[in-house]
């Protein structure tokens, strides 16, 4: 009965929660964090290639968003703004020069019914894709992750990365071409 009543009530929109959080209501920001912390971590993981760095980036990004919320004017949606923060922080983390060596980017494709040889083949494919993704220059990696993994449009990616749509298309084209070459044996 309660679930049916909750299902008929519309979800509170991001714009309302942002406005309330800007007024100092931390519980409103907490709801935004609940909605978008998974996305922040997922993007950070795919961009940094390391679980611990991704946790740091996601947490730092959510804190930075809270600290800068008074300056958020709603020119874009809250998730787009958060993508910008996560992407910049991930770039800062990656550009510090530490080599990326984690294979945590893609979920394990474990199937208990699969034979060990098939499972090994899947794991090798996941490792190859992960390595190829991490070998891309950061701008190409960011565009690829935001478009293919997060489903953002070219316009949204341009807004997140601070570039133009033609630049986004160019980075995406180059990233796909490099991945295609690196993963040729897995076709």
PDB file of C-alpha atoms in Angstrom:
ATOM      1  CA  UNK A   1       0.000   0.000   0.000  1.00  0.00           C
ATOM      2  CA  UNK A   2       2.778   2.436   0.927  1.00  0.00           C
ATOM      3  CA  UNK A   3       4.825   1.439  -2.141  1.00  0.00           C
ATOM      4  CA  UNK A   4       1.820   2.112  -4.387  1.00  0.00           C
ATOM      5  CA  UNK A   5       1.346   5.555  -2.835  1.00  0.00           C
ATOM      6  CA  UNK A   6       5.045   6.352  -3.298  1.00  0.00           C
ATOM      7  CA  UNK A   7       4.949   5.174  -6.897  1.00  0.00           C
ATOM      8  CA  UNK A   8       2.156   7.631  -7.733  1.00  0.00           C
ATOM      9  CA  UNK A   9       3.999  10.610  -6.231  1.00  0.00           C
ATOM     10  CA  UNK A  10       6.451  12.251  -8.606  1.00  0.00           C
ATOM     11  CA  UNK A  11      10.106  12.115  -7.671  1.00  0.00           C
ATOM     12  CA  UNK A  12      11.586  15.347  -6.401  1.00  0.00           C
ATOM     13  CA  UNK A  13      13.441  17.022  -9.250  1.00  0.00           C
ATOM     14  CA  UNK A  14      17.110  17.894  -9.240  1.00  0.00           C
ATOM     15  CA  UNK A  15      16.399  21.611  -9.720  1.00  0.00           C
ATOM     16  CA  UNK A  16      14.298  21.688  -6.553  1.00  0.00           C
ATOM     17  CA  UNK A  17      16.939  19.783  -4.573  1.00  0.00           C
ATOM     18  CA  UNK A  18      19.697  22.082  -5.840  1.00  0.00           C
ATOM     19  CA  UNK A  19      17.672  25.170  -4.875  1.00  0.00           C
ATOM     20  CA  UNK A  20      17.033  23.764  -1.401  1.00  0.00           C
ATOM     21  CA  UNK A  21      20.677  22.778  -0.977  1.00  0.00           C
ATOM     22  CA  UNK A  22      21.735  26.285  -2.029  1.00  0.00           C
ATOM     23  CA  UNK A  23      19.524  27.574   0.773  1.00  0.00           C
ATOM     24  CA  UNK A  24      21.564  25.475   3.205  1.00  0.00           C
ATOM     25  CA  UNK A  25      19.421  22.369   3.517  1.00  0.00           C
ATOM     26  CA  UNK A  26      22.000  19.620   3.707  1.00  0.00           C
ATOM     27  CA  UNK A  27      19.353  16.885   3.484  1.00  0.00           C
ATOM     28  CA  UNK A  28      18.519  18.093  -0.046  1.00  0.00           C
ATOM     29  CA  UNK A  29      22.163  17.784  -1.051  1.00  0.00           C
ATOM     30  CA  UNK A  30      22.274  14.365   0.576  1.00  0.00           C
ATOM     31  CA  UNK A  31      19.514  13.237  -1.800  1.00  0.00           C
ATOM     32  CA  UNK A  32      21.562  14.520  -4.756  1.00  0.00           C
ATOM     33  CA  UNK A  33      24.569  12.601  -3.447  1.00  0.00           C
ATOM     34  CA  UNK A  34      22.465   9.439  -3.174  1.00  0.00           C
ATOM     35  CA  UNK A  35      21.318   9.890  -6.778  1.00  0.00           C
ATOM     36  CA  UNK A  36      24.677  10.694  -8.332  1.00  0.00           C
ATOM     37  CA  UNK A  37      27.459   9.205  -6.205  1.00  0.00           C
ATOM     38  CA  UNK A  38      27.313   5.955  -8.179  1.00  0.00           C
ATOM     39  CA  UNK A  39      27.650   7.846 -11.441  1.00  0.00           C
ATOM     40  CA  UNK A  40      30.537   9.894 -10.060  1.00  0.00           C
ATOM     41  CA  UNK A  41      32.402   6.761  -8.969  1.00  0.00           C
ATOM     42  CA  UNK A  42      31.669   4.896 -12.217  1.00  0.00           C
ATOM     43  CA  UNK A  43      32.982   7.732 -14.387  1.00  0.00           C
ATOM     44  CA  UNK A  44      35.994   8.280 -12.146  1.00  0.00           C
ATOM     45  CA  UNK A  45      36.843   4.578 -12.272  1.00  0.00           C
ATOM     46  CA  UNK A  46      36.702   4.460 -16.044  1.00  0.00           C
ATOM     47  CA  UNK A  47      38.798   7.599 -16.334  1.00  0.00           C
ATOM     48  CA  UNK A  48      41.430   6.816 -13.695  1.00  0.00           C
ATOM     49  CA  UNK A  49      41.535   3.044 -14.054  1.00  0.00           C
ATOM     50  CA  UNK A  50      42.068   2.556 -10.345  1.00  0.00           C
ATOM     51  CA  UNK A  51      39.492   1.753  -7.664  1.00  0.00           C
ATOM     52  CA  UNK A  52      41.147   3.808  -4.924  1.00  0.00           C
ATOM     53  CA  UNK A  53      41.753   6.816  -7.151  1.00  0.00           C
ATOM     54  CA  UNK A  54      38.163   6.596  -8.358  1.00  0.00           C
ATOM     55  CA  UNK A  55      36.873   6.618  -4.783  1.00  0.00           C
ATOM     56  CA  UNK A  56      39.027   9.662  -4.029  1.00  0.00           C
ATOM     57  CA  UNK A  57      37.930  11.479  -7.192  1.00  0.00           C
ATOM     58  CA  UNK A  58      34.243  10.752  -6.607  1.00  0.00           C
ATOM     59  CA  UNK A  59      34.392  11.853  -2.980  1.00  0.00           C
ATOM     60  CA  UNK A  60      36.428  14.982  -3.766  1.00  0.00           C
ATOM     61  CA  UNK A  61      34.025  15.833  -6.590  1.00  0.00           C
ATOM     62  CA  UNK A  62      30.943  15.555  -4.397  1.00  0.00           C
ATOM     63  CA  UNK A  63      32.595  17.713  -1.734  1.00  0.00           C
ATOM     64  CA  UNK A  64      33.652  20.266  -4.355  1.00  0.00           C
ATOM     65  CA  UNK A  65      30.119  20.331  -5.729  1.00  0.00           C
ATOM     66  CA  UNK A  66      28.760  21.073  -2.253  1.00  0.00           C
ATOM     67  CA  UNK A  67      31.356  23.805  -1.671  1.00  0.00           C
ATOM     68  CA  UNK A  68      30.659  25.408  -5.059  1.00  0.00           C
ATOM     69  CA  UNK A  69      26.897  24.927  -5.058  1.00  0.00           C
ATOM     70  CA  UNK A  70      26.219  28.621  -4.310  1.00  0.00           C
ATOM     71  CA  UNK A  71      27.889  29.453  -7.656  1.00  0.00           C
ATOM     72  CA  UNK A  72      25.854  26.881  -9.615  1.00  0.00           C
ATOM     73  CA  UNK A  73      23.415  28.877 -11.729  1.00  0.00           C
ATOM     74  CA  UNK A  74      21.616  26.053 -13.496  1.00  0.00           C
ATOM     75  CA  UNK A  75      22.988  26.775 -16.972  1.00  0.00           C
ATOM     76  CA  UNK A  76      23.256  23.016 -17.278  1.00  0.00           C
ATOM     77  CA  UNK A  77      21.712  20.186 -15.324  1.00  0.00           C
ATOM     78  CA  UNK A  78      23.205  19.150 -12.003  1.00  0.00           C
ATOM     79  CA  UNK A  79      24.447  15.809 -13.420  1.00  0.00           C
ATOM     80  CA  UNK A  80      26.204  17.611 -16.307  1.00  0.00           C
ATOM     81  CA  UNK A  81      27.853  19.977 -13.841  1.00  0.00           C
ATOM     82  CA  UNK A  82      28.924  17.030 -11.695  1.00  0.00           C
ATOM     83  CA  UNK A  83      30.332  15.248 -14.783  1.00  0.00           C
ATOM     84  CA  UNK A  84      32.481  18.357 -15.332  1.00  0.00           C
ATOM     85  CA  UNK A  85      33.811  18.264 -11.807  1.00  0.00           C
ATOM     86  CA  UNK A  86      34.485  14.505 -11.894  1.00  0.00           C
ATOM     87  CA  UNK A  87      36.186  14.712 -15.292  1.00  0.00           C
ATOM     88  CA  UNK A  88      38.461  17.572 -14.217  1.00  0.00           C
ATOM     89  CA  UNK A  89      39.400  15.892 -10.970  1.00  0.00           C
ATOM     90  CA  UNK A  90      40.081  12.605 -12.750  1.00  0.00           C
ATOM     91  CA  UNK A  91      42.304  14.444 -15.227  1.00  0.00           C
ATOM     92  CA  UNK A  92      44.201  16.010 -12.336  1.00  0.00           C
ATOM     93  CA  UNK A  93      44.638  12.591 -10.717  1.00  0.00           C
ATOM     94  CA  UNK A  94      45.767  10.925 -13.961  1.00  0.00           C
ATOM     95  CA  UNK A  95      48.076  13.754 -14.994  1.00  0.00           C
ATOM     96  CA  UNK A  96      50.067  13.515 -11.789  1.00  0.00           C
ATOM     97  CA  UNK A  97      52.052  10.891 -13.644  1.00  0.00           C
ATOM     98  CA  UNK A  98      51.242   7.777 -11.681  1.00  0.00           C
ATOM     99  CA  UNK A  99      50.905   4.806 -14.013  1.00  0.00           C
ATOM    100  CA  UNK A 100      47.468   3.233 -14.277  1.00  0.00           C
ATOM    101  CA  UNK A 101      47.624  -0.472 -13.560  1.00  0.00           C
ATOM    102  CA  UNK A 102      44.243  -1.592 -12.272  1.00  0.00           C
ATOM    103  CA  UNK A 103      41.903  -3.839 -14.194  1.00  0.00           C
ATOM    104  CA  UNK A 104      38.805  -2.847 -12.234  1.00  0.00           C
ATOM    105  CA  UNK A 105      37.206  -0.887 -15.070  1.00  0.00           C
ATOM    106  CA  UNK A 106      34.765  -3.399 -16.421  1.00  0.00           C
ATOM    107  CA  UNK A 107      32.650  -5.743 -14.343  1.00  0.00           C
ATOM    108  CA  UNK A 108      33.644  -9.358 -14.102  1.00  0.00           C
ATOM    109  CA  UNK A 109      31.607 -11.426 -16.484  1.00  0.00           C
ATOM    110  CA  UNK A 110      31.609 -14.469 -14.247  1.00  0.00           C
ATOM    111  CA  UNK A 111      29.043 -17.080 -15.149  1.00  0.00           C
ATOM    112  CA  UNK A 112      28.947 -20.025 -12.758  1.00  0.00           C
ATOM    113  CA  UNK A 113      27.655 -22.263 -15.550  1.00  0.00           C
ATOM    114  CA  UNK A 114      30.473 -21.317 -17.944  1.00  0.00           C
ATOM    115  CA  UNK A 115      33.368 -23.636 -18.466  1.00  0.00           C
ATOM    116  CA  UNK A 116      36.733 -22.426 -17.150  1.00  0.00           C
ATOM    117  CA  UNK A 117      38.118 -21.978 -20.665  1.00  0.00           C
ATOM    118  CA  UNK A 118      35.193 -19.764 -21.682  1.00  0.00           C
ATOM    119  CA  UNK A 119      35.473 -17.757 -18.468  1.00  0.00           C
ATOM    120  CA  UNK A 120      39.208 -17.303 -19.003  1.00  0.00           C
ATOM    121  CA  UNK A 121      38.560 -16.057 -22.541  1.00  0.00           C
ATOM    122  CA  UNK A 122      36.026 -13.526 -21.236  1.00  0.00           C
ATOM    123  CA  UNK A 123      38.419 -12.300 -18.559  1.00  0.00           C
ATOM    124  CA  UNK A 124      41.178 -11.866 -21.141  1.00  0.00           C
ATOM    125  CA  UNK A 125      38.813  -9.868 -23.348  1.00  0.00           C
ATOM    126  CA  UNK A 126      37.822  -7.626 -20.432  1.00  0.00           C
ATOM    127  CA  UNK A 127      41.497  -7.096 -19.590  1.00  0.00           C
ATOM    128  CA  UNK A 128      42.275  -6.229 -23.225  1.00  0.00           C
ATOM    129  CA  UNK A 129      39.449  -3.678 -23.412  1.00  0.00           C
ATOM    130  CA  UNK A 130      40.483  -2.160 -20.083  1.00  0.00           C
ATOM    131  CA  UNK A 131      44.130  -1.876 -21.148  1.00  0.00           C
ATOM    132  CA  UNK A 132      43.157  -0.376 -24.511  1.00  0.00           C
ATOM    133  CA  UNK A 133      40.872   2.161 -22.850  1.00  0.00           C
ATOM    134  CA  UNK A 134      43.535   3.214 -20.361  1.00  0.00           C
ATOM    135  CA  UNK A 135      46.096   3.597 -23.159  1.00  0.00           C
ATOM    136  CA  UNK A 136      44.009   6.311 -24.827  1.00  0.00           C
ATOM    137  CA  UNK A 137      44.985   9.944 -24.277  1.00  0.00           C
ATOM    138  CA  UNK A 138      42.780  11.415 -21.562  1.00  0.00           C
ATOM    139  CA  UNK A 139      40.629  13.624 -23.855  1.00  0.00           C
ATOM    140  CA  UNK A 140      39.779  10.626 -26.048  1.00  0.00           C
ATOM    141  CA  UNK A 141      39.171   8.394 -23.031  1.00  0.00           C
ATOM    142  CA  UNK A 142      36.887  10.979 -21.413  1.00  0.00           C
ATOM    143  CA  UNK A 143      34.802  11.435 -24.567  1.00  0.00           C
ATOM    144  CA  UNK A 144      34.539   7.683 -25.110  1.00  0.00           C
ATOM    145  CA  UNK A 145      33.508   7.009 -21.506  1.00  0.00           C
ATOM    146  CA  UNK A 146      30.970   9.837 -21.429  1.00  0.00           C
ATOM    147  CA  UNK A 147      29.418   8.847 -24.759  1.00  0.00           C
ATOM    148  CA  UNK A 148      29.477   5.052 -24.754  1.00  0.00           C
ATOM    149  CA  UNK A 149      29.339   4.222 -21.050  1.00  0.00           C
ATOM    150  CA  UNK A 150      27.301   7.183 -19.760  1.00  0.00           C
ATOM    151  CA  UNK A 151      25.166   7.825 -22.843  1.00  0.00           C
ATOM    152  CA  UNK A 152      25.775  11.567 -23.068  1.00  0.00           C
ATOM    153  CA  UNK A 153      25.109  13.393 -26.334  1.00  0.00           C
ATOM    154  CA  UNK A 154      27.824  15.262 -28.231  1.00  0.00           C
ATOM    155  CA  UNK A 155      26.426  18.573 -26.941  1.00  0.00           C
ATOM    156  CA  UNK A 156      26.460  17.356 -23.331  1.00  0.00           C
ATOM    157  CA  UNK A 157      30.015  16.049 -23.685  1.00  0.00           C
ATOM    158  CA  UNK A 158      31.116  19.366 -25.202  1.00  0.00           C
ATOM    159  CA  UNK A 159      29.601  21.123 -22.187  1.00  0.00           C
ATOM    160  CA  UNK A 160      31.286  18.742 -19.731  1.00  0.00           C
ATOM    161  CA  UNK A 161      34.713  18.910 -21.369  1.00  0.00           C
ATOM    162  CA  UNK A 162      34.587  22.581 -22.286  1.00  0.00           C
ATOM    163  CA  UNK A 163      35.136  21.862 -25.955  1.00  0.00           C
ATOM    164  CA  UNK A 164      33.082  21.996 -29.129  1.00  0.00           C
ATOM    165  CA  UNK A 165      30.886  19.322 -30.683  1.00  0.00           C
ATOM    166  CA  UNK A 166      33.272  18.920 -33.658  1.00  0.00           C
ATOM    167  CA  UNK A 167      36.129  18.371 -31.192  1.00  0.00           C
ATOM    168  CA  UNK A 168      34.051  15.767 -29.366  1.00  0.00           C
ATOM    169  CA  UNK A 169      33.321  13.968 -32.645  1.00  0.00           C
ATOM    170  CA  UNK A 170      37.004  14.081 -33.554  1.00  0.00           C
ATOM    171  CA  UNK A 171      38.132  12.661 -30.198  1.00  0.00           C
ATOM    172  CA  UNK A 172      35.477   9.970 -30.401  1.00  0.00           C
ATOM    173  CA  UNK A 173      36.484   9.038 -33.942  1.00  0.00           C
ATOM    174  CA  UNK A 174      40.166   8.786 -32.988  1.00  0.00           C
ATOM    175  CA  UNK A 175      39.401   6.812 -29.828  1.00  0.00           C
ATOM    176  CA  UNK A 176      37.283   4.307 -31.735  1.00  0.00           C
ATOM    177  CA  UNK A 177      39.955   3.925 -34.394  1.00  0.00           C
ATOM    178  CA  UNK A 178      42.702   3.291 -31.822  1.00  0.00           C
ATOM    179  CA  UNK A 179      40.527   0.851 -29.864  1.00  0.00           C
ATOM    180  CA  UNK A 180      39.624  -0.939 -33.087  1.00  0.00           C
ATOM    181  CA  UNK A 181      43.292  -1.445 -33.919  1.00  0.00           C
ATOM    182  CA  UNK A 182      44.252  -2.515 -30.397  1.00  0.00           C
ATOM    183  CA  UNK A 183      41.342  -4.949 -30.120  1.00  0.00           C
ATOM    184  CA  UNK A 184      41.541  -6.370 -33.631  1.00  0.00           C
ATOM    185  CA  UNK A 185      42.413  -9.852 -32.387  1.00  0.00           C
ATOM    186  CA  UNK A 186      39.242  -9.959 -30.241  1.00  0.00           C
ATOM    187  CA  UNK A 187      36.821  -9.487 -33.143  1.00  0.00           C
TER     188      UNK A 187
END
